[in-house]
Structure formats: C-alpha cells, structure tokens
C-alpha cells in the first residue's frame, strides 16, 4: 500500500511538473534551453539508506527493515522469509510498525494463524460429527421405539392371557362380577319380598 502511495505521489509530481511547463507562453519556451534530464532510479539499498533518520521514516517504505540495535535502515531480504541475524537480530528488527519487534510479530502471527486453523478444524469436525450423531441418534430412537412397542405388545398378550384365565376361573366357580357370566350362571339371587 505504501508503494502504491509512493508511485501515485511520483506520478502526481510528474503531472504537476508537466502542467507547469506546458502553461508557460511559447515565447518563454523558445528562450528556455531544452535539456533532457536523465531519470535516475535509486536501488533499494540507496532508498533505505536515505531514510536512516528514524524508525518511522524508514518504515514508510514497505521494502525497508529498521534495525533498532544499530539504527540502520536496510532493505528487507526478499529471498528469505525471516531476516538473517547478520542483517539484524529478530528482537531488534522492526518491519511494518515501529512499536512491534519482528520476533513478537512472528509469534503473534503464528498464534493467530494456529487459532484460526484450530477453530476451522473444530467447526468442520462438529459439522461432520453432528450429522453422523443425528443419524446415529435417529437409529437408536427407532430401536428404542421398536423395543417399546414389542414390550407393550407382550404386556398386552400377558394381560389378555391373565384375563382369559380369570374368566375361566369365574366360569368354573360361578362367580359373577359386574354382570359378567350372567348367561352361564345357573344360580339366581333371591330377593327379599
């Protein structure tokens, strides 16, 4: 982003320079000598070395690394992920912001990355396991319902058997309960008249 601002600023300065030179009168341009200025590009080492005054000034360029131990602004070693200790020790290196050393930046980014990976993994596992658990619980519920229905059916069969035995005993001994067996009972109750 800082490089983008740098390029935009450079283009703006170039545009302003070209507009100011175009706004001069033709008579003035004829008198002024026309010389072509060679465009010089600075190497990253030269750009960073020009910003050795402070950490904030150095880190305005994203390609620079500030070493707090020796106060040097050097280009970030692009070929390597971590700057080697020959350039600057990690606890003294600053990149991006001055208040956070490179070692703490690496540790915090590692912790944040690990947490994100762990959260994503847990979410994926929970989603997959919950689907399996729902199916598993549904199967268990069906199994329990079948067992419950079987037990109820067996209980009803036993109840019917007990009722049949009780009715058989009543018939045998001629016991009348609540109007049962009126047809089969040869005895009648005497009424007091």
C-alpha angles and dihedrals in degrees: 000000000000090000089052090054090047092052091046091050091049091050091048092052090048091049093049090049092050092047092050092049091047092051093062117102120260090246091057093049091052091054095045115084114242112227127166113229113214113237110236121197119202121226117239089253091055093045092051094042089055088059099055093118098092144346093253092051092047095050093052084088112063092211093061128089121201120213110205096194095063099016093237126147109211133169114267110255098249096188092061131059094217123033110250119245089247088069096040138323114259095241091055097040119102124192127166096359132027098220095061123063120220094247093056090044091055093046094047093046089049092050093046091047091048092050092050092050091047093049092048091048093049091048092050092047092047092050093048095042094046091056090050092045092051090053091045093049091047090053091048091049091051090049092051092046091052091049090048091050090048092050091048091050092049090047090052090049091051090046090052090048091051091048091050091050092047092049090049091052091049091050091049094052097030098239114164117206122178095338096311117142096015091138097051097041112099093190124083129199119250117235124209111240 
